[in-house]
PDB file of C-alpha atoms in Angstrom:
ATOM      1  CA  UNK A 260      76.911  -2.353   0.954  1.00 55.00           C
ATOM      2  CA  UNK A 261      76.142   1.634   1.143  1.00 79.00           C
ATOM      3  CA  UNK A 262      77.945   3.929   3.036  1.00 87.00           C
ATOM      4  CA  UNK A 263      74.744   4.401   5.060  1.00 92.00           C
ATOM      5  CA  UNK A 264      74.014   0.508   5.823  1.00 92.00           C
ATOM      6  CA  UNK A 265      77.815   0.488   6.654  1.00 90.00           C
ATOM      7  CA  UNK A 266      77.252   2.705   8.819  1.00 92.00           C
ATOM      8  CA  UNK A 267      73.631   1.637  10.693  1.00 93.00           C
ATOM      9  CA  UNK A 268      72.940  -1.640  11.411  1.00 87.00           C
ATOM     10  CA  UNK A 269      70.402  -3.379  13.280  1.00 86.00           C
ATOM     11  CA  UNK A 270      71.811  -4.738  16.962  1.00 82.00           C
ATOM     12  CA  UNK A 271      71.824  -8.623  17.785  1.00 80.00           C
ATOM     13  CA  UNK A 272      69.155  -9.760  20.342  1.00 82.00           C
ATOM     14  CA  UNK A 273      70.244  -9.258  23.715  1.00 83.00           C
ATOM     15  CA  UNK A 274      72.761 -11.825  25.631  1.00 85.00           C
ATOM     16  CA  UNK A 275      70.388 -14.180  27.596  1.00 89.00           C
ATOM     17  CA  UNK A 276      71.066 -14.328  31.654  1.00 91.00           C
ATOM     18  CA  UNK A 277      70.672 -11.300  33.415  1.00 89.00           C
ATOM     19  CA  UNK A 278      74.205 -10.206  34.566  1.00 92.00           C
ATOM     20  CA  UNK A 279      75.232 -10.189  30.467  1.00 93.00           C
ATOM     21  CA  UNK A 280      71.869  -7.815  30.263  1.00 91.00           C
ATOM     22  CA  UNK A 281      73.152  -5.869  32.717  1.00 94.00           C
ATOM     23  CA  UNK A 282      76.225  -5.235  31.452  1.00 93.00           C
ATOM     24  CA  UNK A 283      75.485  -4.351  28.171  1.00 92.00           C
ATOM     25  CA  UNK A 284      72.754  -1.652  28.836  1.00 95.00           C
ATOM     26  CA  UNK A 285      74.402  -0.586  31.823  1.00 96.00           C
ATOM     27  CA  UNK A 286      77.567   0.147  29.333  1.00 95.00           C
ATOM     28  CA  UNK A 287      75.723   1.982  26.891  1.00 94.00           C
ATOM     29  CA  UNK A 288      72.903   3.906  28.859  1.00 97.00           C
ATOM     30  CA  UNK A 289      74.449   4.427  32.388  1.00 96.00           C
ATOM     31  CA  UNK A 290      73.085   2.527  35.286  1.00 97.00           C
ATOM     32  CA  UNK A 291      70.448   4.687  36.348  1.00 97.00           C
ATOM     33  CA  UNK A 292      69.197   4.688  33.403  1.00 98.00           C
ATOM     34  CA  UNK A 293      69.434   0.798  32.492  1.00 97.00           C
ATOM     35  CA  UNK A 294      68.010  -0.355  35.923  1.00 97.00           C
ATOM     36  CA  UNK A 295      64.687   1.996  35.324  1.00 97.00           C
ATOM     37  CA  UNK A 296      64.348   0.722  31.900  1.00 96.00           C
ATOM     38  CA  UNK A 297      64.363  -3.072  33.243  1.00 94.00           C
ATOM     39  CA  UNK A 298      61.848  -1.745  36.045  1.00 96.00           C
ATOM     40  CA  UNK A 299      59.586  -0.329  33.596  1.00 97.00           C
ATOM     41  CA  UNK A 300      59.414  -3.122  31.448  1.00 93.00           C
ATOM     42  CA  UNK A 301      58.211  -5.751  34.487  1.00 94.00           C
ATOM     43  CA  UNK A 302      55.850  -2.528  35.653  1.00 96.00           C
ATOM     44  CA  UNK A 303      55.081   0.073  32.445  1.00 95.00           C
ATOM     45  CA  UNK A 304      53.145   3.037  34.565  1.00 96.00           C
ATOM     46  CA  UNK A 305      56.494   4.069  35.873  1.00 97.00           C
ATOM     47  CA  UNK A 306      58.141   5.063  32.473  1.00 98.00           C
ATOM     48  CA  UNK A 307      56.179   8.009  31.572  1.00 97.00           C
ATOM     49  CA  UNK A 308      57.476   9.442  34.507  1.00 97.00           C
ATOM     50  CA  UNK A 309      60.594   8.488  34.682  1.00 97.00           C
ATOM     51  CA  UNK A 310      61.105   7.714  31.554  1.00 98.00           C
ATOM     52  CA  UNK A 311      62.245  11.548  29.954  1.00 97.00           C
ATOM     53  CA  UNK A 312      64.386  12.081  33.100  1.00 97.00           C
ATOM     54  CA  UNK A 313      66.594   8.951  32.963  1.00 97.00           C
ATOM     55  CA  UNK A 314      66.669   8.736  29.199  1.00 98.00           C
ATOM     56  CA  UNK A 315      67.702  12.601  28.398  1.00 97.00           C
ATOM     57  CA  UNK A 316      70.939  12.057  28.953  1.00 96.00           C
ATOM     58  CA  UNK A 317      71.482   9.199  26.190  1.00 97.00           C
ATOM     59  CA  UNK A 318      69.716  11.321  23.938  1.00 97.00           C
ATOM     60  CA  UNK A 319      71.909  14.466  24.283  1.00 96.00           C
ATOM     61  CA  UNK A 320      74.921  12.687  24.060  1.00 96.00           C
ATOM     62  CA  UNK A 321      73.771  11.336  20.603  1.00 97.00           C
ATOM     63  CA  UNK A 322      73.239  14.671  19.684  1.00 95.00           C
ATOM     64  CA  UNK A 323      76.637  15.466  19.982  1.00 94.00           C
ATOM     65  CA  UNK A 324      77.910  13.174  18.718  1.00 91.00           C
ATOM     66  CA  UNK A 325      79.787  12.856  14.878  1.00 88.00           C
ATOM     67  CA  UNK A 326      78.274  11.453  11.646  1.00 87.00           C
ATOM     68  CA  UNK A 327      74.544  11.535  10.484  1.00 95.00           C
ATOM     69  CA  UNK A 328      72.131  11.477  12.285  1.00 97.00           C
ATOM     70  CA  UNK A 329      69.357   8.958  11.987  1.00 98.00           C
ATOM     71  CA  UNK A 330      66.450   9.175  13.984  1.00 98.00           C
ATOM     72  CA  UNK A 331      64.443   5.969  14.347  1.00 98.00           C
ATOM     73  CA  UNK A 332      61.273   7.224  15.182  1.00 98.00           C
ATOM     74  CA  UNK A 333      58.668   4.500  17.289  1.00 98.00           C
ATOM     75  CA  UNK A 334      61.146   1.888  16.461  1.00 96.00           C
ATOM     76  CA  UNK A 335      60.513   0.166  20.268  1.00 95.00           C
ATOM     77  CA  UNK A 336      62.844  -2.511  21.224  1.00 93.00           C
ATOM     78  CA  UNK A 337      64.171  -2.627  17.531  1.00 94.00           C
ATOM     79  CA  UNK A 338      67.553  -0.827  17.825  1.00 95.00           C
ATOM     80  CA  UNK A 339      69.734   0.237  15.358  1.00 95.00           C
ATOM     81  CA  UNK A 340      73.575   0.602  16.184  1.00 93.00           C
ATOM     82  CA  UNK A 341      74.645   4.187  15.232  1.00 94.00           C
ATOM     83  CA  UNK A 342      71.224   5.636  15.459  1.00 97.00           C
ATOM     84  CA  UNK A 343      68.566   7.087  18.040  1.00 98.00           C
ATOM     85  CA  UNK A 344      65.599   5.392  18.608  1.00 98.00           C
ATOM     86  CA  UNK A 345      62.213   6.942  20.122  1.00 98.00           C
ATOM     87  CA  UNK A 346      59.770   5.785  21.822  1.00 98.00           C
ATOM     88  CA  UNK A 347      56.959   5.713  24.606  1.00 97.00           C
ATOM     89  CA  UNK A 348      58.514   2.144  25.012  1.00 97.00           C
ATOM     90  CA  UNK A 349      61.192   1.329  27.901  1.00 97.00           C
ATOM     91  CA  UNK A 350      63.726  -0.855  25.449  1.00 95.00           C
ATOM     92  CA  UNK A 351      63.578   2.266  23.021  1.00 97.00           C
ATOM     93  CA  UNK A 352      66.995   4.717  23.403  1.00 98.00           C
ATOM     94  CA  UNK A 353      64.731   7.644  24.752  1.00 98.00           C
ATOM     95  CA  UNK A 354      61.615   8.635  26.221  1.00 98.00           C
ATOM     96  CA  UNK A 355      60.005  10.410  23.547  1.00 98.00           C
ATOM     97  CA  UNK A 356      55.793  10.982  23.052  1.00 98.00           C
ATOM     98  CA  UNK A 357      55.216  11.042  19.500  1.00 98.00           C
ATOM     99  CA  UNK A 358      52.028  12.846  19.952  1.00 97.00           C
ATOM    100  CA  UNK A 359      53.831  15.660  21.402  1.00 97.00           C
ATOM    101  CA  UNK A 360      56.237  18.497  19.555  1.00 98.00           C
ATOM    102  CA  UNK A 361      59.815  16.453  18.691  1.00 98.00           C
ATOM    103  CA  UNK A 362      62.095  16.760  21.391  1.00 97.00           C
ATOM    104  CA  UNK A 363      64.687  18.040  18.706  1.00 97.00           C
ATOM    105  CA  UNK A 364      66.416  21.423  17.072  1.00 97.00           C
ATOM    106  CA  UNK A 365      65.337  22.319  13.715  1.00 98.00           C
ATOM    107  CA  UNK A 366      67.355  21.054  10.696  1.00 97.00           C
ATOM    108  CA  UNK A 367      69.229  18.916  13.134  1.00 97.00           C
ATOM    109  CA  UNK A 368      68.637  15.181  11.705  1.00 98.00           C
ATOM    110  CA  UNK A 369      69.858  13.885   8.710  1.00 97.00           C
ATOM    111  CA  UNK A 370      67.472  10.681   8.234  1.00 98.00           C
ATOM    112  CA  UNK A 371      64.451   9.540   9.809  1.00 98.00           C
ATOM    113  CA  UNK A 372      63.163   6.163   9.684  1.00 98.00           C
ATOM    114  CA  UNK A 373      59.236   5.313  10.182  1.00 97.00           C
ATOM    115  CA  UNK A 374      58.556   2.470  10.015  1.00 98.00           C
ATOM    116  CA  UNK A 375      54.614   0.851  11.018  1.00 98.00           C
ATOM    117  CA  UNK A 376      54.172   3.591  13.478  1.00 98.00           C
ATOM    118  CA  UNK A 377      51.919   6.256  11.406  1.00 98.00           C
ATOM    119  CA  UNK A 378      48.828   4.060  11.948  1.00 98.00           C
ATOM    120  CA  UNK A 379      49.144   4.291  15.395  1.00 97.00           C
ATOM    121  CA  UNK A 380      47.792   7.816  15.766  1.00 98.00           C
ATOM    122  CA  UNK A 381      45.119   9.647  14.554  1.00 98.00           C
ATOM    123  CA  UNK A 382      45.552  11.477  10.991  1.00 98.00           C
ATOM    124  CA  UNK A 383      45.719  14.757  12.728  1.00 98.00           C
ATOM    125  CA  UNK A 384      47.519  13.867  15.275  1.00 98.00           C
ATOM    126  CA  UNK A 385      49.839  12.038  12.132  1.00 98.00           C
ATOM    127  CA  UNK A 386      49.886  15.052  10.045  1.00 98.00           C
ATOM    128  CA  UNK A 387      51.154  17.648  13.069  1.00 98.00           C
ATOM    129  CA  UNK A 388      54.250  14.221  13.334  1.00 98.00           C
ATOM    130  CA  UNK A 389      55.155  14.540   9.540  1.00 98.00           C
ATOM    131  CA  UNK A 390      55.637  18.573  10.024  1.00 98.00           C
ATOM    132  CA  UNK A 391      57.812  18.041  13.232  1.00 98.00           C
ATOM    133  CA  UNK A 392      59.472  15.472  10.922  1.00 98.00           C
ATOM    134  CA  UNK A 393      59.758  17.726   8.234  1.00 98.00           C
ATOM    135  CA  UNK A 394      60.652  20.603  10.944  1.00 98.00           C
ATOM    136  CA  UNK A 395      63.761  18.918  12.472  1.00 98.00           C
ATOM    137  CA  UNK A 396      65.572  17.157   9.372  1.00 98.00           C
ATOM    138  CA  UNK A 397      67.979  19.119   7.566  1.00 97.00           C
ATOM    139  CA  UNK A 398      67.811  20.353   3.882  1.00 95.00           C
ATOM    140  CA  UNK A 399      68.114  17.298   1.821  1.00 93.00           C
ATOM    141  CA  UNK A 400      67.525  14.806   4.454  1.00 96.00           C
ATOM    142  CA  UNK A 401      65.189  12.025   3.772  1.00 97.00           C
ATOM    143  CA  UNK A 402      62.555  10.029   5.587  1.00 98.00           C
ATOM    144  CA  UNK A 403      61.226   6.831   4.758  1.00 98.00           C
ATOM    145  CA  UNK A 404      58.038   5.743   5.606  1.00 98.00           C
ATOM    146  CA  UNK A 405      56.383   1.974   5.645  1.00 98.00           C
ATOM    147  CA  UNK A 406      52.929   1.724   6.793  1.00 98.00           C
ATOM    148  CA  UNK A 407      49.695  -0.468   6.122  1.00 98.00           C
ATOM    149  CA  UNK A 408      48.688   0.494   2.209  1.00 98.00           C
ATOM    150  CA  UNK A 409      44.903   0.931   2.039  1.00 98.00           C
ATOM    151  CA  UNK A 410      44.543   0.251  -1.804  1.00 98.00           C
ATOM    152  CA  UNK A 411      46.619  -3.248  -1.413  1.00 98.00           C
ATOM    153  CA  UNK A 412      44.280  -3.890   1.678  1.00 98.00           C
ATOM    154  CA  UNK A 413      41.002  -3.149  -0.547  1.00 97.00           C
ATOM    155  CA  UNK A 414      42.137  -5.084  -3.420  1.00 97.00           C
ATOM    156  CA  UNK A 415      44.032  -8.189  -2.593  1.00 96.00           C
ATOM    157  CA  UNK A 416      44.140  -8.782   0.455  1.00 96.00           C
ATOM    158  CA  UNK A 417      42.080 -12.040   2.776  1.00 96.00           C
ATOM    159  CA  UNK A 418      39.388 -11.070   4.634  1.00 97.00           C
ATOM    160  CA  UNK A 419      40.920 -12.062   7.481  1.00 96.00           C
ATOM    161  CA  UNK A 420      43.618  -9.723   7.124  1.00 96.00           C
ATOM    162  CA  UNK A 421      41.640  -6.481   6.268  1.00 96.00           C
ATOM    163  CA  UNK A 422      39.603  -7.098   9.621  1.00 97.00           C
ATOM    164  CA  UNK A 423      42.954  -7.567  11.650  1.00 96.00           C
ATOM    165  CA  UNK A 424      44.831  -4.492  10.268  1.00 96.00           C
ATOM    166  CA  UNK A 425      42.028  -2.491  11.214  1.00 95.00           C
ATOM    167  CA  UNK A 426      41.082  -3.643  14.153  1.00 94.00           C
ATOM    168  CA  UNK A 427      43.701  -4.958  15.940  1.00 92.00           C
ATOM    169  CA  UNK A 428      47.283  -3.645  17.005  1.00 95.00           C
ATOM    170  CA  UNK A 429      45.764  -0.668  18.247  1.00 96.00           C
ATOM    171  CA  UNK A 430      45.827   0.791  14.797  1.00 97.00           C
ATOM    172  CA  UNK A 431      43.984   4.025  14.277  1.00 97.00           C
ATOM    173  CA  UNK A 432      44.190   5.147  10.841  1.00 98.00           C
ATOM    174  CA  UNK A 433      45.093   3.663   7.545  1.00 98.00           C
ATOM    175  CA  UNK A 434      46.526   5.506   4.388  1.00 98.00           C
ATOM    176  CA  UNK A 435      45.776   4.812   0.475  1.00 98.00           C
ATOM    177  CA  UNK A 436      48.450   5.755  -0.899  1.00 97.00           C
ATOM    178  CA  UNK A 437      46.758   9.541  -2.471  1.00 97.00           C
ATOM    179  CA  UNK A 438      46.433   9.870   1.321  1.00 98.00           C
ATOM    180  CA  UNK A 439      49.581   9.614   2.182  1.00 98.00           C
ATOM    181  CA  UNK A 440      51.144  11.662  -0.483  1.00 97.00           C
ATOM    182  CA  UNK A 441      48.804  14.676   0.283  1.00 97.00           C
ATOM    183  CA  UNK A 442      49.698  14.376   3.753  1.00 98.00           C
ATOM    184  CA  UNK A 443      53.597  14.796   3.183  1.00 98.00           C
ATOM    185  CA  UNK A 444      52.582  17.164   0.733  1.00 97.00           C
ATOM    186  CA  UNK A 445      50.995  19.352   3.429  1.00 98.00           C
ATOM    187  CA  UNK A 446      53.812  18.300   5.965  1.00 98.00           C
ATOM    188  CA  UNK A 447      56.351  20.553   2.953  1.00 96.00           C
ATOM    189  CA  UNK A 448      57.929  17.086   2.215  1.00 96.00           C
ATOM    190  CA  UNK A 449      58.958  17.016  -1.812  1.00 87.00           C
ATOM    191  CA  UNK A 450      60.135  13.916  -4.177  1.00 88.00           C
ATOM    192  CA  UNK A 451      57.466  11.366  -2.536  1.00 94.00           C
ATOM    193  CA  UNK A 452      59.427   8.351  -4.065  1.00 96.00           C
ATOM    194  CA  UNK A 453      57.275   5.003  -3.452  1.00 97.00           C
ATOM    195  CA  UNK A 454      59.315   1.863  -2.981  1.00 97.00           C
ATOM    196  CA  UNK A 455      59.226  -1.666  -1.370  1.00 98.00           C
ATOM    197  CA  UNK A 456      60.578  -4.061   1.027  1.00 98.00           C
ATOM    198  CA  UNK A 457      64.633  -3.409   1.651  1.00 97.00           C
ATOM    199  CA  UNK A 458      64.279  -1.582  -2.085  1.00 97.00           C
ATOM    200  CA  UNK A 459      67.924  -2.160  -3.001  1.00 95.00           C
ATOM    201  CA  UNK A 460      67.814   1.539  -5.131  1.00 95.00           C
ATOM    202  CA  UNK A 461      66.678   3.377  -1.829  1.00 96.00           C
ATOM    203  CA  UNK A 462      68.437   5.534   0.213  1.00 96.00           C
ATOM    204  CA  UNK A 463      67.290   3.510   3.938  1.00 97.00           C
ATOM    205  CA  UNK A 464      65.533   0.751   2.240  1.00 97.00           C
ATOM    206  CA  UNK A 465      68.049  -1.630   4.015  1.00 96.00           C
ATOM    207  CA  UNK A 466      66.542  -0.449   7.467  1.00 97.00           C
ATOM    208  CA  UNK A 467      63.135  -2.518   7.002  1.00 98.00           C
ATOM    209  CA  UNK A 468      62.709  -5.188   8.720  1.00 97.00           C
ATOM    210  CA  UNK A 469      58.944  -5.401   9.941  1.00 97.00           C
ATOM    211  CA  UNK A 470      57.653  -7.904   7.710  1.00 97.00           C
ATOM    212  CA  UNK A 471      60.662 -10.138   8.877  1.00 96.00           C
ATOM    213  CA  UNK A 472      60.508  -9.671  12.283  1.00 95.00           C
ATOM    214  CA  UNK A 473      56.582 -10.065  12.224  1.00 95.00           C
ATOM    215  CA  UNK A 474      56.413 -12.529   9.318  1.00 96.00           C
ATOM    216  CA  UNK A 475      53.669 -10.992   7.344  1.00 96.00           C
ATOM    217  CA  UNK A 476      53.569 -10.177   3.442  1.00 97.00           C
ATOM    218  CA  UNK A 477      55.378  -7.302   2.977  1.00 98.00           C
ATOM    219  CA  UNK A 478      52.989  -5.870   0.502  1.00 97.00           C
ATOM    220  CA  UNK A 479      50.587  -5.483   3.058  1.00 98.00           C
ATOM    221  CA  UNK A 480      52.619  -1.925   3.589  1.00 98.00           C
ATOM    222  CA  UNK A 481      53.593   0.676   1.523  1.00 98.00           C
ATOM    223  CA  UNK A 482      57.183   2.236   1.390  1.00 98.00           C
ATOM    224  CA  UNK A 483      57.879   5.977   0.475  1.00 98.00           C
ATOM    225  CA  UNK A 484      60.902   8.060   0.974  1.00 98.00           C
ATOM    226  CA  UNK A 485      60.271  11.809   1.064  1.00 97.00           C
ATOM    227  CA  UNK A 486      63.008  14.943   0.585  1.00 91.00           C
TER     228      UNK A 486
END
């Protein structure tokens, strides 16, 4: 095991019964906080107003905290222990609107993970989230990306499948590969290192956990992990 996987690990699924739900997000966001999250999931037009006022307080006490800091960025209800996860979703960590300038100082985050979030947004709208990426990580910190890849769509992939990935799951724009290297390449990302599912030899490969949790091939996405 790395020092990093060590270090950040997925969290179990949540007790069942609702007092052992309670407890548990109550202990590690506060109760204000963890009874507007379980609101918001039963009624989801609250959150985005609620949302960045409850949740800024878990968020700035990561901040301050010790150790690296990973940033798991659209990750949903799929927390990591040790890290911060962002999202427009209540079960996320914080309230944070990807579409919107990064909530966070510059050079501030050691690793960011990315994982099937990209081709949710528009490419510009992508392309202005890869600079605020490559605005708030450090010098030397690394994010890895996994995302629907175009050219294994095109060439191998069912019928079926091309049709679903680009029409369903509110998807809005899908990379080739070339297209996602020149769009790191203008974000000022460097070393564009492509990889594949939990790649053993990369630096947050042991993060991925889509295609598991989703049970599709997982060469219907490509994997990069940019300096």
């Amino acid at each position: 095991m790395t020092e990093l996987a060590a270090l950040f690990s997925h969290q179990r699924p949540a007790p069942q019964g609702l007092l052992s739900r309670w407890k548990l997000y109550a202990g590690r966001y506060g109760a204000l906080h963890a009874a507007a999250r379980f609101v918001a999931t039963k009624v989801p037009a609250i959150w985005p107003m609620v949302g960045p006022i409850v949740s800024a307080g878990y968020r700035r006490r990561w901040e301050s905290g010790t150790g690296p800091r990973l940033l798991n960025l659209g990750g949903g209800g799929n927390l990591i222990d040790g890290a911060l996860t962002v999202d427009i979703d209540p079960r996320a960590d914080s309230y944070v609107d990807l579409t919107k300038p990064l909530p966070f100082a510059a050079n501030s985050i050691d690793l960011i993970f990315f994982e099937e979030v990209l081709e949710h947004v528009e490419k510009p709208i992508g392309l202005a989230l890869l600079r605020e990426c490559r605005r708030v990580l450090k010098p030397g910190g690394t994010i890895r990306i996994a995302t629907p890849d175009l050219d294994w769509l095109a060439t191998e992939a069912p019928c079926d499948l091309v049709n679903d990935t680009f029409y369903g799951h509110d998807h809005r724009y899908i990379y080739s590969r070339a297209e996602l290297a020149n769009a790191l390449e203008l974000a000022g990302f460097s070393n564009s290192k492509w990889s594949t599912y939990r790649d053993p030899s990369a630096r947050l490969g042991f993060l991925d956990s889509h295609a598991d949790r989703f049970a599709h091939d997982p060469r219907l996405s490509q994997y990069v992990e940019a300096a």
